[in-house]
Coordinates of C-alpha atoms in Angstrom, one line a residue:
X5 CA 0.0 -0.1 0.2
X6 CA 1.6 3.2 -1.2
X7 CA 0.8 6.3 0.7
X8 CA 0.5 9.4 -2.0
X9 CA 1.3 13.0 -1.1
X10 CA 0.7 15.8 -4.0
X11 CA 3.8 16.8 -4.9
X12 CA 5.4 20.0 -3.7
X13 CA 5.9 21.8 -6.9
X14 CA 2.9 24.2 -6.7
X15 CA 1.0 26.3 -9.1
X16 CA 1.2 29.9 -9.0
X17 CA -1.3 31.5 -6.7
X18 CA -5.1 30.6 -6.8
X19 CA -7.9 32.6 -5.2
X20 CA -11.4 31.4 -4.5
X21 CA -12.0 32.0 -8.4
X22 CA -12.4 28.8 -10.6
X23 CA -9.4 28.0 -12.8
X24 CA -11.5 28.9 -16.0
X25 CA -12.1 32.2 -14.3
X26 CA -8.2 32.5 -13.4
X27 CA -7.1 31.5 -17.0
X28 CA -9.4 34.1 -18.6
X29 CA -7.8 36.8 -16.8
X30 CA -4.3 35.5 -17.4
X31 CA -4.7 35.1 -21.1
X32 CA -6.3 38.8 -21.5
X33 CA -3.3 40.2 -19.3
X34 CA -0.8 38.0 -21.6
X35 CA -2.3 39.2 -24.5
X36 CA -1.5 42.9 -23.7
X37 CA 1.9 42.4 -22.1
X38 CA 5.2 42.9 -23.9
X39 CA 8.8 42.0 -23.1
X40 CA 9.7 39.8 -20.2
X41 CA 6.5 40.2 -18.7
X42 CA 4.7 38.7 -21.5
X43 CA 7.2 35.5 -21.0
X44 CA 5.9 35.2 -17.5
X45 CA 2.4 35.7 -18.4
X46 CA 2.6 33.0 -20.7
X47 CA 4.2 30.8 -18.5
X48 CA 1.3 31.3 -15.8
X49 CA -1.3 30.3 -18.0
X50 CA 0.6 27.1 -18.9
X51 CA 1.1 26.5 -15.1
X52 CA -2.6 27.0 -14.6
X53 CA -3.3 24.5 -17.4
X54 CA -1.2 21.7 -15.4
X55 CA -4.6 21.0 -13.6
X56 CA -6.8 21.0 -16.8
X57 CA -5.1 19.8 -19.9
X58 CA -1.5 18.8 -20.4
X59 CA -1.3 19.6 -24.2
X60 CA -2.3 23.1 -23.6
X61 CA 0.1 23.6 -20.7
X62 CA 2.7 22.7 -23.0
X63 CA 1.3 24.7 -25.9
X64 CA 1.6 27.9 -23.8
X65 CA 5.0 27.0 -22.2
X66 CA 6.5 26.8 -25.5
X67 CA 5.0 30.2 -26.6
X68 CA 6.8 31.7 -23.5
X69 CA 10.1 29.9 -24.3
X70 CA 9.9 31.6 -27.8
X71 CA 8.9 34.9 -26.5
X72 CA 12.4 34.8 -24.4
X73 CA 14.6 33.4 -26.9
X74 CA 13.1 36.7 -29.3
X75 CA 14.4 38.7 -26.2
X76 CA 17.8 36.7 -26.1
X77 CA 17.7 37.0 -22.5
X78 CA 19.2 34.6 -20.3
X79 CA 17.1 35.2 -16.8
X80 CA 13.8 34.7 -18.8
X81 CA 15.2 31.5 -20.6
X82 CA 15.9 30.2 -17.1
X83 CA 12.6 30.7 -15.8
X84 CA 11.1 28.6 -18.6
X85 CA 13.8 25.8 -18.2
X86 CA 12.2 25.8 -14.6
X87 CA 8.8 25.4 -16.0
X88 CA 9.9 22.8 -18.4
X89 CA 11.6 20.7 -15.5
X90 CA 8.2 20.9 -13.7
X91 CA 6.4 19.7 -16.8
X92 CA 9.0 16.7 -17.1
X93 CA 8.3 15.9 -13.5
X94 CA 4.5 15.8 -14.2
X95 CA 5.4 13.2 -17.0
X96 CA 7.4 11.0 -14.6
X97 CA 10.9 12.0 -15.8
X98 CA 12.8 13.1 -12.7
X99 CA 16.4 12.8 -14.2
X100 CA 15.3 15.2 -17.4
X101 CA 13.3 17.6 -14.6
X102 CA 16.9 17.9 -12.7
X103 CA 18.7 18.8 -16.0
X104 CA 16.5 21.7 -16.7
X105 CA 16.5 22.9 -13.1
X106 CA 20.4 22.8 -13.4
X107 CA 20.5 24.7 -16.7
X108 CA 18.4 27.1 -14.7
X109 CA 20.3 27.4 -11.4
X110 CA 23.6 29.3 -12.2
X111 CA 21.5 32.2 -13.8
X112 CA 18.6 32.3 -11.4
X113 CA 21.1 32.2 -8.2
X114 CA 22.5 35.6 -9.5
X115 CA 19.0 37.3 -9.8
X116 CA 18.5 37.2 -5.9
X117 CA 14.9 36.8 -6.6
X118 CA 13.7 35.2 -3.1
X119 CA 10.7 33.5 -4.9
X120 CA 12.5 32.0 -8.1
X121 CA 15.0 30.9 -5.9
X122 CA 12.7 29.0 -3.2
X123 CA 10.6 27.8 -6.3
X124 CA 13.7 26.3 -7.9
X125 CA 15.2 24.8 -4.8
X126 CA 11.7 23.3 -3.9
X127 CA 11.4 21.3 -7.6
X128 CA 15.2 20.2 -7.3
X129 CA 14.4 18.9 -3.7
X130 CA 11.4 16.9 -5.1
X131 CA 13.6 15.7 -8.1
X132 CA 16.4 14.3 -5.7
X133 CA 13.7 12.5 -3.9
X134 CA 12.3 10.6 -6.9
X135 CA 16.2 9.7 -7.6
X136 CA 16.6 8.5 -3.7
X137 CA 19.1 11.1 -2.9
X138 CA 17.2 11.9 0.4
X139 CA 20.0 13.8 2.1
X140 CA 20.2 16.1 -1.2
X141 CA 16.6 16.6 -1.0
X142 CA 16.6 17.7 2.4
X143 CA 19.2 20.0 2.0
X144 CA 17.5 21.8 -1.1
X145 CA 14.1 21.9 0.9
X146 CA 16.1 24.0 3.6
X147 CA 17.7 26.3 1.1
X148 CA 13.9 26.8 -0.2
X149 CA 12.5 27.4 3.0
X150 CA 15.2 30.1 4.0
X151 CA 14.6 31.9 0.7
X152 CA 10.7 32.0 1.2
X153 CA 11.2 33.2 4.9
X154 CA 13.7 36.1 3.7
X155 CA 11.1 36.9 0.9
X156 CA 8.3 36.8 3.4
X157 CA 6.0 34.7 1.1
X158 CA 3.3 33.0 3.3
X159 CA 2.1 30.7 0.3
X160 CA 5.4 29.3 -0.4
X161 CA 6.6 28.8 3.5
X162 CA 3.4 26.8 3.9
X163 CA 4.2 24.6 0.7
X164 CA 8.0 24.3 2.2
X165 CA 6.1 23.0 5.5
X166 CA 4.2 20.5 3.3
X167 CA 7.5 19.4 1.5
X168 CA 9.2 19.0 5.3
X169 CA 6.2 17.0 6.1
X170 CA 6.8 14.7 3.2
X171 CA 10.4 14.1 4.1
X172 CA 9.4 13.0 7.7
X173 CA 7.1 10.8 6.1
X174 CA 9.8 9.1 4.1
X175 CA 11.5 8.4 7.2
X176 CA 8.5 7.0 8.8
X177 CA 7.6 9.8 11.4
X178 CA 3.9 10.4 10.9
X179 CA 3.4 12.3 13.9
X180 CA 6.2 14.9 12.8
X181 CA 4.8 14.5 9.1
X182 CA 1.0 15.4 10.6
X183 CA 2.5 18.3 12.7
X184 CA 4.1 20.0 9.5
X185 CA 1.0 19.1 7.5
X186 CA -1.5 20.9 9.8
X187 CA 0.8 23.7 10.2
X188 CA 0.7 24.3 6.4
X189 CA -3.2 23.8 6.6
X190 CA -3.8 26.4 8.7
X191 CA -1.4 28.8 6.9
X192 CA -3.4 28.1 3.6
X193 CA -7.0 28.8 5.5
X194 CA -5.8 32.1 7.0
X195 CA -4.4 33.4 3.7
X196 CA -7.7 32.2 2.0
X197 CA -6.1 30.0 -0.9
X198 CA -8.6 27.4 -1.9
X199 CA -6.3 25.4 -4.1
X200 CA -3.6 24.9 -1.1
X201 CA -6.2 24.1 1.4
X202 CA -7.4 21.2 -0.9
X203 CA -3.6 20.4 -1.4
X204 CA -2.9 20.5 2.5
X205 CA -6.0 18.4 3.2
X206 CA -4.7 15.6 1.0
X207 CA -1.3 15.6 2.9
X208 CA -3.0 15.6 6.1
X209 CA -4.9 12.3 4.7
X210 CA -1.8 10.9 3.7
X211 CA -0.3 11.2 7.4
X212 CA -3.5 9.5 8.9
X213 CA -3.1 6.8 6.3
X214 CA 0.7 6.2 7.7
X215 CA -1.1 6.2 11.3
X216 CA -3.4 3.7 10.0
X217 CA -6.5 6.2 11.2
X218 CA -8.4 5.2 7.9
X219 CA -11.5 6.8 8.9
X220 CA -9.8 10.2 9.5
X221 CA -7.8 9.8 6.2
X222 CA -10.9 9.1 4.2
X223 CA -12.8 12.3 5.5
X224 CA -9.5 14.5 4.7
X225 CA -9.1 13.0 1.5
X226 CA -12.9 13.9 0.7
X227 CA -12.4 17.3 1.7
X228 CA -9.7 17.8 -0.5
X229 CA -11.5 16.1 -3.4
X230 CA -14.5 18.6 -2.8
X231 CA -12.1 21.5 -2.9
X232 CA -10.4 20.6 -6.2
X233 CA -14.1 20.2 -7.6
X234 CA -15.0 23.5 -6.4
X235 CA -12.3 25.5 -8.2
X236 CA -12.4 23.2 -11.0
X237 CA -8.9 21.6 -10.7
X238 CA -10.1 18.6 -12.5
X239 CA -6.9 16.6 -13.0
X240 CA -5.7 17.1 -9.6
X241 CA -8.5 15.3 -8.0
X242 CA -6.4 12.0 -8.9
X243 CA -4.6 12.7 -5.3
X244 CA -7.3 12.9 -3.1
X245 CA -8.9 9.9 -5.2
X246 CA -6.1 7.9 -4.4
X247 CA -6.0 8.3 -0.6
X248 CA -9.7 7.7 -0.5
X249 CA -8.7 4.3 -2.3
X250 CA -6.0 3.7 0.1
X251 CA -8.6 4.5 3.1
X252 CA -11.1 2.2 1.7
X253 CA -8.5 -0.6 1.3
X254 CA -7.5 0.0 5.0
X255 CA -11.2 -0.5 5.9
X256 CA -11.2 -3.8 4.0
X257 CA -13.6 -2.5 1.6
X258 CA -11.9 -3.6 -1.7
X259 CA -14.8 -2.9 -4.4
X260 CA -14.7 0.9 -3.4
X261 CA -10.9 0.9 -3.4
X262 CA -11.1 -0.4 -6.8
X263 CA -13.4 2.1 -8.2
X264 CA -11.3 5.0 -6.7
X265 CA -8.3 3.4 -7.9
X266 CA -9.4 3.2 -11.4
X267 CA -10.8 6.8 -11.4
X268 CA -7.2 8.4 -10.2
X269 CA -5.6 6.1 -12.8
X270 CA -7.4 7.5 -15.7
X271 CA -6.8 11.1 -14.5
X272 CA -3.0 10.2 -14.1
X273 CA -2.8 8.7 -17.4
X274 CA -4.5 11.9 -19.0
X275 CA -2.1 14.0 -17.2
X276 CA 0.9 11.6 -18.1
X277 CA 2.5 11.2 -14.8
X278 CA 3.9 7.9 -15.3
X279 CA 5.6 7.5 -11.5
X280 CA 2.2 8.1 -9.9
X281 CA 0.7 5.9 -12.7
X282 CA 3.1 3.1 -11.6
X283 CA 2.0 3.3 -7.5
X284 CA -1.7 3.3 -8.6
X285 CA -1.3 0.4 -10.9
X286 CA 0.6 -1.5 -8.2
X287 CA -1.9 -0.8 -5.4
X288 CA -4.8 -1.7 -7.9
X289 CA -2.9 -5.2 -8.8
X290 CA -2.9 -5.7 -4.9
X291 CA -6.7 -5.0 -4.8
X292 CA -7.4 -7.5 -7.3
X293 CA -5.3 -10.2 -5.3
X294 CA -7.3 -9.3 -2.1
X295 CA -10.6 -9.8 -4.3
X296 CA -9.3 -13.1 -5.6
X297 CA -8.8 -11.8 -9.4
X298 CA -5.2 -13.5 -9.2
X299 CA -4.9 -13.5 -13.1
X300 CA -6.3 -10.0 -13.6
X301 CA -3.5 -9.1 -10.6
X302 CA -0.5 -10.9 -12.5
X303 CA -1.4 -9.3 -15.9
X304 CA -1.6 -5.6 -14.6
X305 CA 1.4 -6.3 -12.3
X306 CA 3.8 -7.8 -14.8
X307 CA 2.9 -4.9 -17.4
X308 CA 3.7 -2.3 -14.9
X309 CA 6.8 -4.1 -13.4
X310 CA 8.2 -3.7 -16.9
X311 CA 7.4 -0.1 -17.5
X312 CA 9.2 0.8 -13.9
X313 CA 12.1 -1.3 -15.1
X314 CA 12.2 0.7 -18.7
X315 CA 12.5 4.0 -16.7
X316 CA 14.5 2.5 -14.0
X317 CA 12.3 3.8 -11.4
X318 CA 13.8 2.0 -8.5
X319 CA 10.8 2.7 -5.9
X320 CA 8.1 1.0 -8.6
X321 CA 10.4 -1.7 -8.9
X322 CA 10.6 -2.4 -5.4
X323 CA 7.0 -2.5 -4.6
X324 CA 6.1 -4.2 -7.7
X325 CA 8.5 -7.3 -7.4
X326 CA 7.0 -7.8 -3.9
X327 CA 3.6 -7.6 -5.6
X328 CA 4.3 -10.3 -7.7
X329 CA 5.9 -12.3 -5.3
X330 CA 2.7 -12.3 -3.6
X331 CA 0.6 -13.0 -6.7
X332 CA 2.9 -16.0 -7.7
X333 CA 2.6 -17.4 -4.0
X334 CA -1.2 -17.3 -4.5
X335 CA -1.2 -19.1 -8.1
X336 CA 0.9 -21.1 -6.8
X337 CA 4.1 -21.0 -8.6
X338 CA 6.7 -21.0 -6.0
X339 CA 9.9 -20.5 -8.4
X340 CA 8.6 -17.4 -9.7
X341 CA 7.4 -16.1 -6.2
X342 CA 11.1 -16.9 -4.8
X343 CA 12.5 -15.1 -8.2
X344 CA 10.5 -11.8 -7.6
X345 CA 11.2 -12.1 -3.9
X346 CA 14.9 -11.8 -4.4
X347 CA 14.3 -9.0 -6.9
X348 CA 12.4 -7.1 -4.3
X349 CA 15.1 -7.5 -1.8
X350 CA 17.9 -6.3 -4.1
X351 CA 15.7 -3.2 -4.8
X352 CA 15.1 -2.6 -0.9
X353 CA 18.6 -3.0 -0.3
X354 CA 19.6 -0.3 -2.9
X355 CA 16.6 1.9 -2.2
X356 CA 16.7 2.2 1.8
X357 CA 20.8 2.0 2.4
X358 CA 20.2 3.7 5.7
X359 CA 17.9 1.3 7.2
X360 CA 20.1 -1.3 5.6
X361 CA 23.2 -0.4 7.3
X362 CA 21.1 -0.1 10.6
X363 CA 20.0 -3.6 10.3
X364 CA 23.5 -5.0 9.7
X365 CA 24.4 -4.0 13.2
X366 CA 21.8 -5.9 14.7
X367 CA 23.3 -9.0 16.2
X368 CA 19.8 -10.9 16.0
X369 CA 21.0 -11.9 12.4
X370 CA 23.4 -14.3 13.9
X371 CA 20.6 -16.1 15.9
X372 CA 18.3 -16.2 12.6
X373 CA 21.4 -17.5 10.6
X374 CA 22.1 -20.3 12.9
X375 CA 18.2 -21.2 13.0
X376 CA 18.2 -21.3 9.3
X377 CA 21.4 -23.5 9.2
X378 CA 19.4 -26.1 11.9
X379 CA 16.5 -26.3 9.3
X380 CA 18.7 -27.2 6.6
X381 CA 20.5 -30.2 8.7
X382 CA 16.9 -31.4 9.6
X383 CA 15.6 -31.3 6.1
X384 CA 18.7 -33.4 4.9
X385 CA 18.2 -35.9 7.3
X386 CA 14.7 -36.2 6.4
X387 CA 15.8 -36.8 2.8
X388 CA 18.4 -39.5 3.8
X389 CA 15.9 -41.2 5.7
X390 CA 13.3 -41.2 3.1
X391 CA 15.9 -42.5 0.8
X392 CA 16.5 -45.5 2.9
X393 CA 13.0 -46.1 3.5
X394 CA 12.7 -46.4 -0.4
X395 CA 15.6 -48.8 -0.5
X396 CA 14.2 -51.2 2.1
X397 CA 10.8 -51.4 0.4
X398 CA 12.8 -52.4 -2.9
X399 CA 14.6 -54.9 -1.2
X400 CA 11.1 -56.7 0.2
X401 CA 9.9 -56.6 -3.3
X402 CA 12.8 -58.5 -4.8
X403 CA 12.2 -61.3 -2.1
X404 CA 8.5 -61.4 -2.6
X405 CA 7.2 -64.6 -4.4
X406 CA 4.5 -64.5 -7.2
X407 CA 4.7 -62.8 -10.5
X408 CA 0.9 -61.1 -10.3
X409 CA 1.8 -60.3 -6.8
X410 CA 5.3 -58.8 -7.9
X411 CA 3.7 -56.8 -10.7
X412 CA 0.6 -55.3 -8.1
X413 CA 3.6 -54.5 -5.7
X414 CA 5.6 -53.2 -8.2
X415 CA 2.9 -50.8 -9.7
X416 CA 2.0 -49.8 -5.8
X417 CA 5.6 -49.2 -5.5
X418 CA 6.0 -47.0 -8.6
X419 CA 3.0 -45.1 -7.4
X420 CA 4.3 -44.4 -4.1
X421 CA 7.6 -43.4 -5.7
X422 CA 6.0 -40.9 -7.8
X423 CA 4.5 -39.3 -4.7
X424 CA 7.7 -39.3 -2.7
X425 CA 9.7 -37.8 -5.8
X426 CA 7.3 -35.1 -5.8
X427 CA 7.6 -34.4 -2.2
X428 CA 11.4 -34.6 -2.2
X429 CA 11.3 -32.2 -5.1
X430 CA 9.2 -29.7 -2.8
X431 CA 11.7 -30.5 -0.1
X432 CA 14.8 -29.8 -2.6
X433 CA 13.1 -26.5 -3.8
X434 CA 12.7 -25.6 0.1
X435 CA 16.1 -26.8 0.9
X436 CA 17.6 -24.8 -2.1
X437 CA 15.8 -21.6 -1.0
X438 CA 17.2 -22.1 2.8
X439 CA 20.5 -22.5 1.7
X440 CA 20.4 -19.4 -0.3
X441 CA 19.2 -17.5 2.4
X442 CA 21.9 -18.9 4.6
X443 CA 24.5 -17.8 2.2
X444 CA 22.5 -14.3 2.2
X445 CA 22.9 -14.1 5.6
X446 CA 26.6 -15.1 5.8
X447 CA 27.5 -12.3 3.3
X448 CA 25.5 -9.9 5.5
X449 CA 27.7 -11.2 8.6
X450 CA 31.0 -10.3 6.7
X451 CA 29.4 -7.1 5.3
X452 CA 28.2 -6.2 8.7
X453 CA 31.6 -6.5 10.3
X454 CA 33.2 -4.3 7.5
X455 CA 30.4 -1.8 7.6
X456 CA 30.8 -1.5 11.6
X457 CA 34.6 -0.3 10.9
X458 CA 33.2 2.2 8.2
X459 CA 30.7 3.7 10.6
X460 CA 33.3 4.1 13.4
X461 CA 35.7 6.1 11.1
X462 CA 33.1 8.0 9.3
X463 CA 30.7 9.0 11.9
X464 CA 33.2 9.4 14.6
X465 CA 35.2 12.1 12.6
X466 CA 31.9 13.9 11.6
X467 CA 30.8 13.7 15.3
X468 CA 34.2 15.1 16.4
X469 CA 33.7 17.9 14.1
X470 CA 30.2 18.6 15.1
X471 CA 31.5 18.6 18.9
X472 CA 34.4 21.5 17.7
X473 CA 31.5 23.7 16.3
X474 CA 29.4 23.3 19.5
X475 CA 32.4 24.1 21.5
X476 CA 33.2 27.1 19.4
X477 CA 29.5 28.2 19.4
X478 CA 29.2 27.9 23.2
X479 CA 32.7 30.2 23.2
X480 CA 31.0 32.7 21.2
X481 CA 27.6 32.8 22.3
X482 CA 28.1 36.5 23.3
X483 CA 29.4 37.3 19.7
X484 CA 25.6 37.8 18.6
X485 CA 22.8 36.0 16.6
X486 CA 24.6 36.1 13.5
X487 CA 27.5 34.0 14.5
X488 CA 25.4 31.4 16.3
X489 CA 23.3 31.1 13.1
X490 CA 26.7 30.8 11.4
X491 CA 27.5 27.8 13.6
X492 CA 24.3 26.1 13.5
X493 CA 24.3 26.0 9.7
X494 CA 27.7 24.6 10.0
X495 CA 26.2 21.7 12.2
X496 CA 23.3 21.1 9.7
X497 CA 26.2 20.9 7.0
X498 CA 28.3 18.4 8.9
X499 CA 24.7 16.5 9.8
X500 CA 24.2 15.9 6.0
X501 CA 27.8 15.1 5.4
X502 CA 27.3 12.3 7.8
X503 CA 24.4 11.1 6.1
X504 CA 26.2 11.3 2.9
X505 CA 29.3 9.4 4.2
X506 CA 27.1 6.5 5.1
X507 CA 25.7 6.4 1.8
X508 CA 29.3 6.7 0.4
X509 CA 30.2 3.7 2.5
X510 CA 27.8 1.3 0.5
X511 CA 28.8 3.1 -2.6
X512 CA 32.3 2.3 -2.2
X513 CA 31.7 -1.4 -1.4
X514 CA 29.8 -1.9 -4.7
X515 CA 32.7 -0.3 -6.7
X516 CA 35.3 -2.6 -8.6
X517 CA 38.2 0.1 -8.4
X518 CA 39.3 3.2 -6.7
X519 CA 42.1 5.6 -8.0
X520 CA 44.6 7.2 -6.1
X521 CA 43.1 10.5 -7.5
X522 CA 40.0 9.8 -6.0
X523 CA 41.5 9.1 -2.5
X524 CA 43.5 12.4 -2.9
X525 CA 40.3 14.4 -3.6
X526 CA 38.4 13.0 -0.8
X527 CA 41.3 13.9 1.5
X528 CA 41.3 17.1 0.1
X529 CA 37.7 17.4 0.8
X530 CA 38.6 16.3 4.5
X531 CA 41.1 19.0 4.7
X532 CA 38.5 21.6 4.1
X533 CA 36.1 20.1 6.6
X534 CA 38.6 20.1 9.2
X535 CA 39.7 23.8 8.3
X536 CA 36.0 25.1 8.7
X537 CA 35.2 22.8 11.9
X538 CA 38.0 24.2 13.8
X539 CA 37.7 27.9 12.6
X540 CA 41.0 27.7 10.6
X541 CA 42.7 26.6 14.2
X542 CA 44.1 23.6 12.5
X543 CA 45.1 23.6 8.6
X544 CA 45.7 20.1 6.6
X545 CA 48.3 20.8 4.1
X546 CA 48.4 18.3 1.0
X547 CA 51.8 17.6 -0.7
X548 CA 52.3 15.4 -3.7
X549 CA 50.1 14.2 -6.7
X550 CA 49.6 10.9 -7.2
X551 CA 49.2 9.3 -10.6
X552 CA 45.7 7.8 -11.9
X553 CA 46.7 4.1 -11.1
X554 CA 43.9 2.3 -9.2
X555 CA 43.3 -0.1 -6.2
X556 CA 40.5 -2.4 -5.9
X557 CA 37.8 -0.8 -4.0
X558 CA 38.1 -2.8 -0.9
X559 CA 41.9 -1.8 -0.6
X560 CA 41.1 1.8 -1.6
X561 CA 38.3 2.3 0.7
X562 CA 40.4 1.1 3.6
X563 CA 43.4 3.2 2.5
X564 CA 41.4 6.4 2.8
X565 CA 39.6 5.5 6.1
X566 CA 43.0 4.7 7.8
X567 CA 43.9 8.6 6.5
X568 CA 40.5 9.7 7.7
X569 CA 41.1 8.0 11.1
X570 CA 44.7 9.4 11.3
X571 CA 43.8 12.8 10.7
X572 CA 40.8 12.7 13.1
X573 CA 43.1 11.6 16.0
X574 CA 45.3 14.5 15.3
X575 CA 42.7 16.9 15.4
X576 CA 41.3 15.4 18.5
X577 CA 44.7 14.7 20.5
X578 CA 47.5 16.6 19.0
X579 CA 46.9 20.2 19.6
X580 CA 49.1 20.8 16.6
X581 CA 48.1 23.9 14.5
X582 CA 49.0 21.8 11.2
X583 CA 48.8 18.5 9.8
X584 CA 50.4 17.2 6.7
X585 CA 49.3 14.8 4.2
X586 CA 52.0 13.7 1.8
X587 CA 51.5 11.3 -1.6
X588 CA 54.9 9.9 -2.7
X589 CA 55.0 7.2 -5.5
X590 CA 57.6 4.7 -5.2
X591 CA 58.4 1.8 -7.6
X592 CA 55.2 -0.4 -7.7
X593 CA 54.0 1.5 -4.5
X594 CA 52.5 4.4 -3.2
X595 CA 53.4 6.0 0.4
X596 CA 51.0 8.1 2.2
X597 CA 52.3 9.9 5.6
X598 CA 50.0 11.6 7.7
X599 CA 52.2 14.0 10.3
X600 CA 51.5 16.5 13.0
X601 CA 53.9 18.4 15.2
X602 CA 51.9 18.5 18.2
X603 CA 52.1 17.0 21.8
X604 CA 52.9 13.5 20.8
X605 CA 52.9 10.6 23.2
X606 CA 54.9 7.8 24.8
X607 CA 54.0 4.8 22.9
X608 CA 55.1 2.3 25.6
X609 CA 53.3 3.9 28.3
X610 CA 49.9 4.8 26.7
X611 CA 47.2 2.3 26.0
X612 CA 46.3 1.7 22.3
X613 CA 42.8 2.7 21.8
X614 CA 40.0 1.3 19.7
X615 CA 40.6 3.5 16.7
X616 CA 44.5 2.3 16.4
X617 CA 42.8 -1.1 16.4
X618 CA 40.9 -0.5 14.0
X619 CA 43.1 1.3 11.7
X620 CA 45.7 -1.7 12.2
X621 CA 43.1 -4.4 11.3
X622 CA 42.1 -2.5 8.5
X623 CA 45.8 -2.5 7.0
X624 CA 46.3 -6.4 8.0
X625 CA 42.9 -7.1 6.0
X626 CA 43.6 -4.9 2.8
X627 CA 47.4 -5.7 2.5
X628 CA 48.4 -2.0 3.6
X629 CA 51.8 -1.8 5.2
X630 CA 51.1 0.3 8.3
X631 CA 53.2 1.7 11.1
X632 CA 52.8 4.7 13.6
X633 CA 55.6 6.4 15.5
X634 CA 55.3 9.3 18.0
X635 CA 57.7 11.3 20.3
X636 CA 56.3 13.7 23.0
X637 CA 56.7 17.1 22.4
X638 CA 57.3 16.6 18.7
X639 CA 54.2 14.9 17.4
X640 CA 52.9 12.1 15.7
X641 CA 53.6 10.1 12.2
X642 CA 51.3 7.7 10.5
X643 CA 53.2 5.9 7.6
X644 CA 51.3 3.7 5.0
X645 CA 52.4 1.9 2.0
X646 CA 50.4 -0.1 -0.7
X647 CA 51.0 -2.0 -4.0
X648 CA 49.8 -0.4 -7.1

C-alpha cells in the first residue's frame, strides 16, 4: 500500500475563483503585455493548464520560451527551463526535470529573487527525492524555506512545510509529518487560498494513512476532493481519489477501493504522470489479489513492472516485485515467487541504504542464521531417511514371491515413488531456498563487520567536527545571533555530510576499483572540513600528486578510512596547528604519510585505543603496510604503503 502526497511543486497562487476564471484573466493579461512580462504571463497560463489539460500547458510554455528566445535574455530562458522541469516531473521523468533545473540554477542564483530561488530549490528537492538522493533533497528543501522566509512569502513558506512533512513521512515519522501538514493547512486557510487548502487536506489524509487512522484519512481526502472540484482543478482530483482508495483498502472495502483507483489512474494517464501511474497500478494489482482476481492481478503487475524497469524507477521496481512475489505464491508458482522475492530484496537494499546499514548492526541476524542452518540439517536428515526407506521397500519386493503379486506391488511402489519424488522435489526446492538465504545471511555477517568499521571512522570523525563547532558556538555565544546562526548552519551541513558518508560507504563497497586521485580528492575534502570545523585553528596541508593508478575497491576504501582516522586523531589529540598529508609514488608502491607537530605521546606507556586497533586491522585485511610513531613534544607520524 503506497501512501500518496501531492508533489511540492506548486502552481501559482489561486484564489476563490475557478481555474477557468483565472485562465481567462491571465490570457487577457498576456495578450497586452510585452517583453519579459509577456514571457512570465504565458508561463503562468501554462502552469494553470497543468490541472486541466497537459497539451495546453505545454503549448503555452513553448510560446513563453519563444518569447524569451526572441528577447535573447538568459534570465527569462532560465525561468522557462525551470517550468519545463516541472512539466518533465509531471510526466514522470525526474532525471530530465533535474537537468532543466540545473540549466536554470546558475542564472537564477544571480538574480537574488527569493521567490524564484525558493521555487527552484523546491523543484530540485522533489527531483532528488524521486531519485532516492534523500539527503540532497532535504538540503535543497531547507534552502527553499530560507529563501521563502527571507522573501516573506507565506504561501511558499507553507508549501515548504508541506514538503518537510513529506520528508518526515519518508523516514516513517508520521506524527512529525502530520504536525507540518497541519501547520501548512492552517496557514493556507488564513491566507484564503482554496487550491492549497485542498492540497494540504490531501497531505493530512496521507499522514493519517501512515498512522493507520483510516476513517480520518478518508474524511480529509474527501474534503480535498471537494475542494479541487469547487475550483475546477479536475486533474488534481487524482490525488485525493488515491488516498480515498487507500483508506477504503485499509477499512477492507476492496470494491470501493477498486473504483477510486480506476478513477485516479484515468486522470493520471490523461496528465501523463508516469510515476504516479506505476504506484497506482501496483496498488490496484494488490486489490485484485485481495478480491481473488489472481490472473488479472498478474497481468497488471507484470505490465507495470516492465514499465518501471524501462524508466529505471527503483521505488516502483521495489513495490511491484513484492506484489508479483505475493501473486505467484497465490497461484501457486513458488519458483517465480522466489525470483521476484529476490528482486524485491535487491531493490529494497539499494533503495533504503540507511535502513540496511542499521540492520547490519543488529546481532539477531546471527541467531536467525543459526536457526536456518539447523533447519537445513533437519531437512537433509529427512531426505536421507526417505531414501533409506525406499531402498528397504525395494529389497522387500525382490524377495517376494508370485509374478502377479510382484506386478501389483511394483505398480504400488511406482505410484508411491512418484508421490515421494514429488514430495522430495518440493523439499529440495525449499532446501535450495533455505541454503540460498543462509548464504545471503553469511554475506551479510561479513559485510556487517566491514560496515561497522566504516561507521566508526566516518560517523566518529563527523561527530568530532560537530563537537568542535558546538564548543566554538559556546565560546562565542556573546558574539550575537549572526555568529550563532553561522554555527548552526555548519552543524546542519556536517549532519548532512554524515548521512552522505553512510551512503558513500555502501557505494564504495559496490565499486570495482578506486583511483589514487579519488583518494587524494576525498582527503582534500576532509582537509576543508577540518579547516571549517575548527575555525581555521587547524590546517591540513596536502603534498604530492599521485597518478591515476587504481586499487581494488576494498583496498582503496580501507586506505582512505585509515587516512581519515589518522587526521581525526590528530585533530582530537595533537594540539598541532598543522597536519601534513603527503603522497609519494615509489616503484610499484605508493607511500602516504600523515604527520602532525603537536604534543605526541609515549607509545610505551599509553594504551592503544579502539581507533588504532581498527586502523591496524584495516591495514592487515587490505594488505597495507601500516606503522605509527610518536615522540612526546614533537608529534605523531603515520606511514602507509600499498602496492599499485
